[in-house]
Structures are given as structure tokens and as C-alpha cells.
Amino acid sequence: MRIAVMGAGAVGGYFGARLLAAGADVAFLARGRHLAAIRQDGLRIESAAGNLHLKNVTASDDAAAIGPVDIVLFAVKLWDTEAAAAKLAPLVGPDTAVITLQNGVTSAETLASAVGAAHVAGGVAHIAAQVFAPGVIRHTGTMARLSFGELNGKRSERMTRFHALAADAGFDAIYSPDILSMIWEKFTFLAPFSGVTALTRQPVGVIRAVPETRALFLDAVAEVAELARRKAVNLGPDILDRIGTLIDSLVPEMKSSMLNDLERGGRLELPWLSGAVVRLGRELEVPTPVHRVIAAALAPYADGQPAK
């Protein structure tokens, strides 16, 4: 299979690198200093699961230079979704699957508008990583799981082939018959995790150790779980307990990518996380007071460090 990674940042870069190291034919779409560093010195992964230094990596900022592939791992930041989706056409052949690995619950609709619903598949990445320096991705902890599947829940040859490839790539690869529920389950964790860590400027170890911030986080989880219920997405009756267990299992120093972006003065995915929770809450008439406060408090930083 030919694989293109659109958005070779922390998530796309990590999983693409593992696939490439396992022998897959992988090309990376990147830009700026990150692209220049990959072209000059390859792609480096720093990880407790094993370091990598991949040289002679195929990397470009032009999808036409790569051409049609079997799988696109779509991992751009949410604010780049529409612009990146408009550039997908050269990568898409008759049976190409574009697997969105983005946060949030709106990406599939945007991609379907760009390339057609038949070419869109769902994906969920569970990993704590960041671009530490141009061409260098640092993975925190050892959790690295990639789940994927057709949005209609049916099995397909393209997902079966990709699963066989990913299963040998050194991360947990899960072919899900209900990827939509998995996308919502991650959103139910990630929107609160991103919001509360960014709001407090603290990693998960502090959030879970302080009773007030732990309760705040679980209240934020409950708000998103109610949105999922209203949209007929089955997360199970124990979703709060499962997410509580999840945060207890994470390495104490783990931060959300939104907190990493906030600390470096970058743009935030806030409108697609807590902001989206607030908007959906209005549409579905579900109260979302915790996320409303998060969205309001972080609004001055949404486009980067506010001017003084």
C-alpha cells in the first residue's frame, strides 16, 4: 500500500514514521522549517517505545508530487482542515481512504464535502507527542494507539489491508466496527482534558491529584457525554468511570497538545473543542457551563499570544 501523511506533525509524523520503519511506502506532506529539516536530515522520533532516525524520507509540500495513494492519514490542525482538504485531490484514487485523525467531531463532514463521502474513513489517535524541534517528534510515555474503520461500520478490503500493515508497525492498531463511537469517546475525554489542562496550565498529574480540578474535569466530561447521548451515540453507562480510570493511568507529566500550543504562544484548537461543545450544547439544548467558562477564559489566546 502507498500511504500519504497529510500533516506530518506530532500525530501524523509519529504514526507515519512507525509505518515507514516497518517497511511501508510512506510519503509525508509538511511545510516550513519542519519540511526543510526532514528533507535535510530525515525524521527523528524520540520515544520510550524506541527512538528512530529515518533518513531519505519522501517529504513534500505538494500533493501532486506524491500522486494517488491507497491511504491518506489526515492529521492537520483543525484550523487547517478546509485548506488542506482542498489539496487532497491529487492523492485520491478510485478506492483511496482518507482517514481523519483529527481531534473533534466535525472533520468527516468537511472531508466528505471535499473528496466525497465514499473516500472518508474515521480514525482516532491516542498518543501524547509534540514537534520538539523541526524534524524531531518527542513522544511522552508509551501509549500509542491508532484506531480506524469505515464510518458506516462495514468491513472493507482497504481497511483490512491497512490493518495488516499497521499491526506490524510497533503501535497498537485497532480496526473498529464502530469508529464513530470511538471518535465521540475520544472527544468526551479530549475536549475536557484540553480545556482543563490549558485553563490551569497544569499536566494531568496535578489535575487528578487536586480534588477541585479532578471534579471540574469530570463535570466537563459529563457535559460532552450528554451531547453524545442526545446524538444517539452509544458511549455506555460507565463512560465517566472509564475516563476517570483513564486519567489515573496516564503519566503525570502528560499535557494536552492545546496546553503545549498555549505555552509556546501558538494558535489553539479551542473553537473545535470546548467551543464546539458550547455550540452543540446550544443546538441540542444541553447546558455546558464548564466548557462555556473554558471557552471564554481561553478566547484571548485562541489565535496565539494576545497583543499587549
Short mmCIF file of C-alpha atoms in Angstrom, two decimals:
data_model
loop_
_atom_site.label_atom_id
_atom_site.label_comp_id
_atom_site.label_asym_id
_atom_site.label_seq_id
_atom_site.Cartn_x
_atom_site.Cartn_y
_atom_site.Cartn_z
CA MET A 1 0.00 0.00 0.00
CA ARG A 2 1.02 3.58 -0.62
CA ILE A 3 0.38 5.90 2.31
CA ALA A 4 0.47 9.68 2.45
CA VAL A 5 0.57 11.56 5.73
CA MET A 6 -1.01 14.99 5.33
CA GLY A 7 0.17 16.96 8.32
CA ALA A 8 3.46 15.41 9.43
CA GLY A 9 3.33 16.95 12.89
CA ALA A 10 3.27 15.12 16.20
CA VAL A 11 0.48 12.64 15.41
CA GLY A 12 0.89 12.12 11.68
CA GLY A 13 4.67 12.21 11.92
CA TYR A 14 4.83 9.62 14.69
CA PHE A 15 2.50 7.03 13.17
CA GLY A 16 3.82 7.66 9.66
CA ALA A 17 7.38 7.17 10.89
CA ARG A 18 6.50 3.88 12.57
CA LEU A 19 4.81 2.66 9.38
CA LEU A 20 7.81 3.71 7.30
CA ALA A 21 10.23 1.99 9.67
CA ALA A 22 8.16 -1.20 9.33
CA GLY A 23 8.66 -1.15 5.56
CA ALA A 24 5.57 0.66 4.31
CA ASP A 25 5.71 3.08 1.38
CA VAL A 26 5.04 6.39 3.16
CA ALA A 27 5.25 9.97 1.93
CA PHE A 28 4.88 12.99 4.19
CA LEU A 29 3.23 16.31 3.42
CA ALA A 30 4.69 19.06 5.57
CA ARG A 31 5.74 22.68 5.28
CA GLY A 32 8.10 25.34 6.53
CA ARG A 33 11.07 24.60 8.77
CA HIS A 34 9.71 21.15 9.63
CA LEU A 35 9.70 20.14 5.96
CA ALA A 36 13.16 21.62 5.40
CA ALA A 37 14.58 19.69 8.36
CA ILE A 38 13.02 16.40 7.21
CA ARG A 39 14.43 16.88 3.73
CA GLN A 40 17.89 17.71 5.03
CA ASP A 41 18.31 15.28 7.93
CA GLY A 42 15.33 12.94 7.87
CA LEU A 43 12.70 12.42 10.55
CA ARG A 44 13.60 11.71 14.17
CA ILE A 45 11.37 10.11 16.79
CA GLU A 46 12.31 10.35 20.46
CA SER A 47 10.28 7.80 22.39
CA ALA A 48 10.42 5.39 25.31
CA ALA A 49 8.95 2.90 22.85
CA GLY A 50 12.15 3.19 20.79
CA ASN A 51 13.96 6.04 19.07
CA LEU A 52 14.04 6.33 15.29
CA HIS A 53 16.10 8.30 12.83
CA LEU A 54 14.71 7.81 9.34
CA LYS A 55 16.84 9.22 6.55
CA ASN A 56 15.97 9.74 2.89
CA VAL A 57 12.32 10.36 3.78
CA THR A 58 9.92 11.29 0.96
CA ALA A 59 8.53 14.66 2.00
CA SER A 60 6.88 17.46 0.05
CA ASP A 61 4.53 20.41 0.35
CA ASP A 62 2.85 19.46 -2.94
CA ALA A 63 0.34 16.59 -3.06
CA ALA A 64 0.69 16.40 -6.85
CA ALA A 65 4.34 15.41 -6.41
CA ILE A 66 3.20 12.34 -4.48
CA GLY A 67 0.21 11.30 -6.57
CA PRO A 68 -2.58 8.82 -5.81
CA VAL A 69 -2.19 6.65 -2.72
CA ASP A 70 -4.21 3.92 -1.01
CA ILE A 71 -4.44 5.58 2.41
CA VAL A 72 -4.19 9.21 3.49
CA LEU A 73 -3.63 9.81 7.19
CA PHE A 74 -5.16 13.26 7.56
CA ALA A 75 -3.62 14.85 10.65
CA VAL A 76 -3.52 18.61 10.14
CA LYS A 77 -4.53 21.01 12.89
CA LEU A 78 -8.25 21.65 12.93
CA TRP A 79 -7.96 25.25 11.75
CA ASP A 80 -6.24 23.96 8.58
CA THR A 81 -8.93 21.39 7.75
CA GLU A 82 -10.69 23.18 4.89
CA ALA A 83 -7.49 24.44 3.25
CA ALA A 84 -5.82 21.02 3.49
CA ALA A 85 -8.94 19.20 2.29
CA ALA A 86 -8.92 21.35 -0.85
CA LYS A 87 -5.44 19.98 -1.63
CA LEU A 88 -6.35 16.29 -1.31
CA ALA A 89 -7.47 15.65 -4.90
CA PRO A 90 -4.05 14.57 -6.31
CA LEU A 91 -3.77 11.92 -3.58
CA VAL A 92 -7.20 10.39 -4.15
CA GLY A 93 -7.62 7.43 -6.49
CA PRO A 94 -10.70 5.27 -7.13
CA ASP A 95 -10.56 3.49 -3.75
CA THR A 96 -8.44 5.80 -1.61
CA ALA A 97 -9.42 6.10 2.05
CA VAL A 98 -8.77 9.40 3.77
CA ILE A 99 -8.60 8.56 7.48
CA THR A 100 -9.06 11.64 9.60
CA LEU A 101 -7.01 11.52 12.80
CA GLN A 102 -8.04 14.97 13.91
CA ASN A 103 -9.49 15.95 17.22
CA GLY A 104 -13.13 16.95 17.42
CA VAL A 105 -16.27 15.55 15.80
CA THR A 106 -16.71 17.64 12.64
CA SER A 107 -13.81 16.68 10.35
CA ALA A 108 -15.51 13.85 8.48
CA GLU A 109 -18.23 16.17 7.17
CA THR A 110 -15.66 18.66 5.90
CA LEU A 111 -13.62 15.96 4.15
CA ALA A 112 -16.73 14.40 2.61
CA SER A 113 -17.56 17.76 1.05
CA ALA A 114 -14.09 17.91 -0.48
CA VAL A 115 -13.49 14.36 -1.75
CA GLY A 116 -16.83 12.53 -1.43
CA ALA A 117 -18.15 10.51 1.48
CA ALA A 118 -17.01 7.20 -0.07
CA HIS A 119 -13.39 8.25 0.37
CA VAL A 120 -13.66 9.25 4.04
CA ALA A 121 -12.92 6.92 6.95
CA GLY A 122 -12.72 7.59 10.65
CA GLY A 123 -9.71 7.42 12.88
CA VAL A 124 -8.72 8.02 16.47
CA ALA A 125 -5.15 8.54 17.67
CA HIS A 126 -4.26 8.11 21.33
CA ILE A 127 -0.78 9.48 21.92
CA ALA A 128 1.00 12.27 23.77
CA ALA A 129 3.57 13.80 21.43
CA GLN A 130 4.80 17.12 20.14
CA VAL A 131 7.12 18.50 17.49
CA PHE A 132 10.05 19.20 19.80
CA ALA A 133 12.12 20.81 17.04
CA PRO A 134 11.90 20.90 13.24
CA GLY A 135 12.24 17.31 12.08
CA VAL A 136 12.05 15.94 15.65
CA ILE A 137 8.95 14.44 17.28
CA ARG A 138 9.03 13.69 21.01
CA HIS A 139 6.67 11.01 22.33
CA THR A 140 5.74 11.23 26.03
CA GLY A 141 5.06 7.90 27.76
CA THR A 142 4.50 4.69 25.81
CA MET A 143 0.81 4.94 24.83
CA ALA A 144 0.50 4.92 21.05
CA ARG A 145 -2.77 3.59 19.66
CA LEU A 146 -4.33 4.10 16.25
CA SER A 147 -7.95 3.08 15.72
CA PHE A 148 -9.69 3.28 12.35
CA GLY A 149 -12.64 2.00 10.38
CA GLU A 150 -15.30 2.81 7.84
CA LEU A 151 -17.81 5.37 9.07
CA ASN A 152 -20.72 3.12 8.06
CA GLY A 153 -19.39 0.30 10.25
CA LYS A 154 -18.88 -2.11 7.37
CA ARG A 155 -15.70 -4.08 6.81
CA SER A 156 -13.72 -3.23 3.69
CA GLU A 157 -10.72 -4.58 1.86
CA ARG A 158 -8.85 -1.27 2.14
CA MET A 159 -9.21 -1.13 5.92
CA THR A 160 -8.34 -4.82 6.24
CA ARG A 161 -5.15 -4.32 4.23
CA PHE A 162 -4.20 -1.23 6.20
CA HIS A 163 -4.79 -3.05 9.49
CA ALA A 164 -2.47 -5.87 8.42
CA LEU A 165 0.21 -3.29 7.65
CA ALA A 166 -0.28 -1.24 10.81
CA ALA A 167 -0.32 -4.29 13.06
CA ASP A 168 3.41 -4.76 12.40
CA ALA A 169 4.39 -1.11 12.85
CA GLY A 170 5.15 -1.01 16.55
CA PHE A 171 1.98 0.64 17.85
CA ASP A 172 -1.47 -0.62 18.83
CA ALA A 173 -3.58 -0.84 15.67
CA ILE A 174 -7.32 -1.37 16.10
CA TYR A 175 -9.75 -1.95 13.24
CA SER A 176 -13.04 -0.78 14.75
CA PRO A 177 -16.55 -1.74 13.57
CA ASP A 178 -17.90 1.35 15.37
CA ILE A 179 -15.35 4.09 14.79
CA LEU A 180 -17.98 6.83 15.21
CA SER A 181 -18.48 5.88 18.87
CA MET A 182 -14.71 5.82 19.32
CA ILE A 183 -14.40 9.31 17.83
CA TRP A 184 -17.02 10.58 20.26
CA GLU A 185 -15.46 8.74 23.19
CA LYS A 186 -12.14 10.42 22.49
CA PHE A 187 -13.87 13.78 22.15
CA THR A 188 -15.57 13.17 25.50
CA PHE A 189 -12.10 12.83 27.04
CA LEU A 190 -10.12 15.25 24.91
CA ALA A 191 -12.27 18.36 24.98
CA PRO A 192 -12.30 18.36 28.83
CA PHE A 193 -8.63 17.32 29.05
CA SER A 194 -7.51 20.02 26.65
CA GLY A 195 -9.69 22.65 28.26
CA VAL A 196 -8.86 21.94 31.90
CA THR A 197 -5.11 21.48 31.39
CA ALA A 198 -4.94 24.67 29.33
CA LEU A 199 -7.13 26.60 31.77
CA THR A 200 -4.99 25.61 34.77
CA ARG A 201 -1.67 25.42 32.87
CA GLN A 202 -1.04 22.07 34.58
CA PRO A 203 -0.36 18.48 33.42
CA VAL A 204 -2.65 15.58 34.22
CA GLY A 205 -0.79 14.59 37.39
CA VAL A 206 -1.77 17.85 39.05
CA ILE A 207 -5.31 17.86 37.64
CA ARG A 208 -6.14 14.43 39.07
CA ALA A 209 -4.38 15.00 42.41
CA VAL A 210 -6.31 18.15 43.35
CA PRO A 211 -9.95 17.30 44.24
CA GLU A 212 -11.33 20.55 42.82
CA THR A 213 -9.67 20.20 39.41
CA ARG A 214 -10.48 16.49 39.20
CA ALA A 215 -14.15 17.30 39.85
CA LEU A 216 -14.03 20.12 37.28
CA PHE A 217 -12.62 17.73 34.68
CA LEU A 218 -15.29 15.08 35.34
CA ASP A 219 -18.05 17.72 35.18
CA ALA A 220 -16.70 18.72 31.76
CA VAL A 221 -16.73 15.06 30.71
CA ALA A 222 -20.35 14.70 31.77
CA GLU A 223 -21.35 17.65 29.58
CA VAL A 224 -19.88 16.06 26.45
CA ALA A 225 -21.28 12.62 27.31
CA GLU A 226 -24.76 14.15 27.41
CA LEU A 227 -24.23 15.65 23.95
CA ALA A 228 -23.27 12.21 22.63
CA ARG A 229 -26.39 10.70 24.21
CA ARG A 230 -28.58 13.34 22.56
CA LYS A 231 -26.99 12.49 19.20
CA ALA A 232 -27.70 8.76 19.74
CA VAL A 233 -24.03 7.84 20.05
CA ASN A 234 -23.67 4.96 22.48
CA LEU A 235 -20.79 5.56 24.88
CA GLY A 236 -22.09 3.18 27.53
CA PRO A 237 -23.45 3.98 31.01
CA ASP A 238 -19.99 3.85 32.61
CA ILE A 239 -18.30 6.48 30.42
CA LEU A 240 -17.42 8.76 33.38
CA ASP A 241 -15.87 5.87 35.30
CA ARG A 242 -13.88 4.76 32.25
CA ILE A 243 -12.48 8.22 31.65
CA GLY A 244 -11.71 8.64 35.34
CA THR A 245 -9.74 5.39 35.19
CA LEU A 246 -8.01 6.61 32.03
CA ILE A 247 -6.67 9.82 33.58
CA ASP A 248 -5.40 7.81 36.55
CA SER A 249 -3.38 5.63 34.15
CA LEU A 250 -1.61 8.48 32.34
CA VAL A 251 1.95 9.54 33.11
CA PRO A 252 1.82 12.52 35.50
CA GLU A 253 3.69 14.87 33.16
CA MET A 254 1.30 14.35 30.25
CA LYS A 255 -0.08 17.59 28.81
CA SER A 256 -2.68 18.19 26.13
CA SER A 257 -1.50 19.44 22.77
CA MET A 258 -3.59 22.55 23.40
CA LEU A 259 -1.59 23.28 26.54
CA ASN A 260 1.62 22.78 24.54
CA ASP A 261 0.32 25.23 21.93
CA LEU A 262 -0.68 27.71 24.64
CA GLU A 263 2.74 27.57 26.32
CA ARG A 264 4.56 28.31 23.08
CA GLY A 265 2.17 31.13 22.16
CA GLY A 266 0.62 29.27 19.24
CA ARG A 267 -2.88 29.10 17.90
CA LEU A 268 -5.35 26.88 19.80
CA GLU A 269 -7.88 24.30 18.63
CA LEU A 270 -10.27 25.82 21.19
CA PRO A 271 -13.14 26.58 18.73
CA TRP A 272 -13.31 22.89 17.73
CA LEU A 273 -13.05 21.52 21.29
CA SER A 274 -14.70 23.40 24.17
CA GLY A 275 -16.04 25.92 21.66
CA ALA A 276 -17.72 23.11 19.72
CA VAL A 277 -19.17 21.69 22.93
CA VAL A 278 -20.77 25.06 23.68
CA ARG A 279 -22.18 25.35 20.15
CA LEU A 280 -23.56 21.81 20.16
CA GLY A 281 -24.99 22.44 23.61
CA ARG A 282 -26.96 25.37 22.27
CA GLU A 283 -28.21 23.35 19.30
CA LEU A 284 -29.26 20.37 21.44
CA GLU A 285 -30.39 22.42 24.44
CA VAL A 286 -27.81 20.81 26.73
CA PRO A 287 -26.26 23.03 29.43
CA THR A 288 -22.45 23.23 29.13
CA PRO A 289 -21.36 25.66 31.87
CA VAL A 290 -17.86 24.24 32.38
CA HIS A 291 -16.98 24.37 28.70
CA ARG A 292 -18.56 27.81 28.41
CA VAL A 293 -16.14 29.10 31.06
CA ILE A 294 -13.19 27.32 29.43
CA ALA A 295 -14.03 28.72 26.00
CA ALA A 296 -14.45 32.24 27.39
CA ALA A 297 -11.33 32.20 29.57
CA LEU A 298 -9.09 30.92 26.76
CA ALA A 299 -10.68 33.02 24.00
CA PRO A 300 -7.99 35.74 24.23
CA TYR A 301 -5.36 33.09 23.39
CA ALA A 302 -7.27 31.30 20.60
CA ASP A 303 -5.23 32.93 17.81
CA GLY A 304 -1.95 32.98 19.73
CA GLN A 305 -0.49 35.18 22.43
CA PRO A 306 -2.71 38.27 22.75
CA ALA A 307 -1.18 41.62 21.95
CA LYS A 308 -0.29 43.75 24.96
#
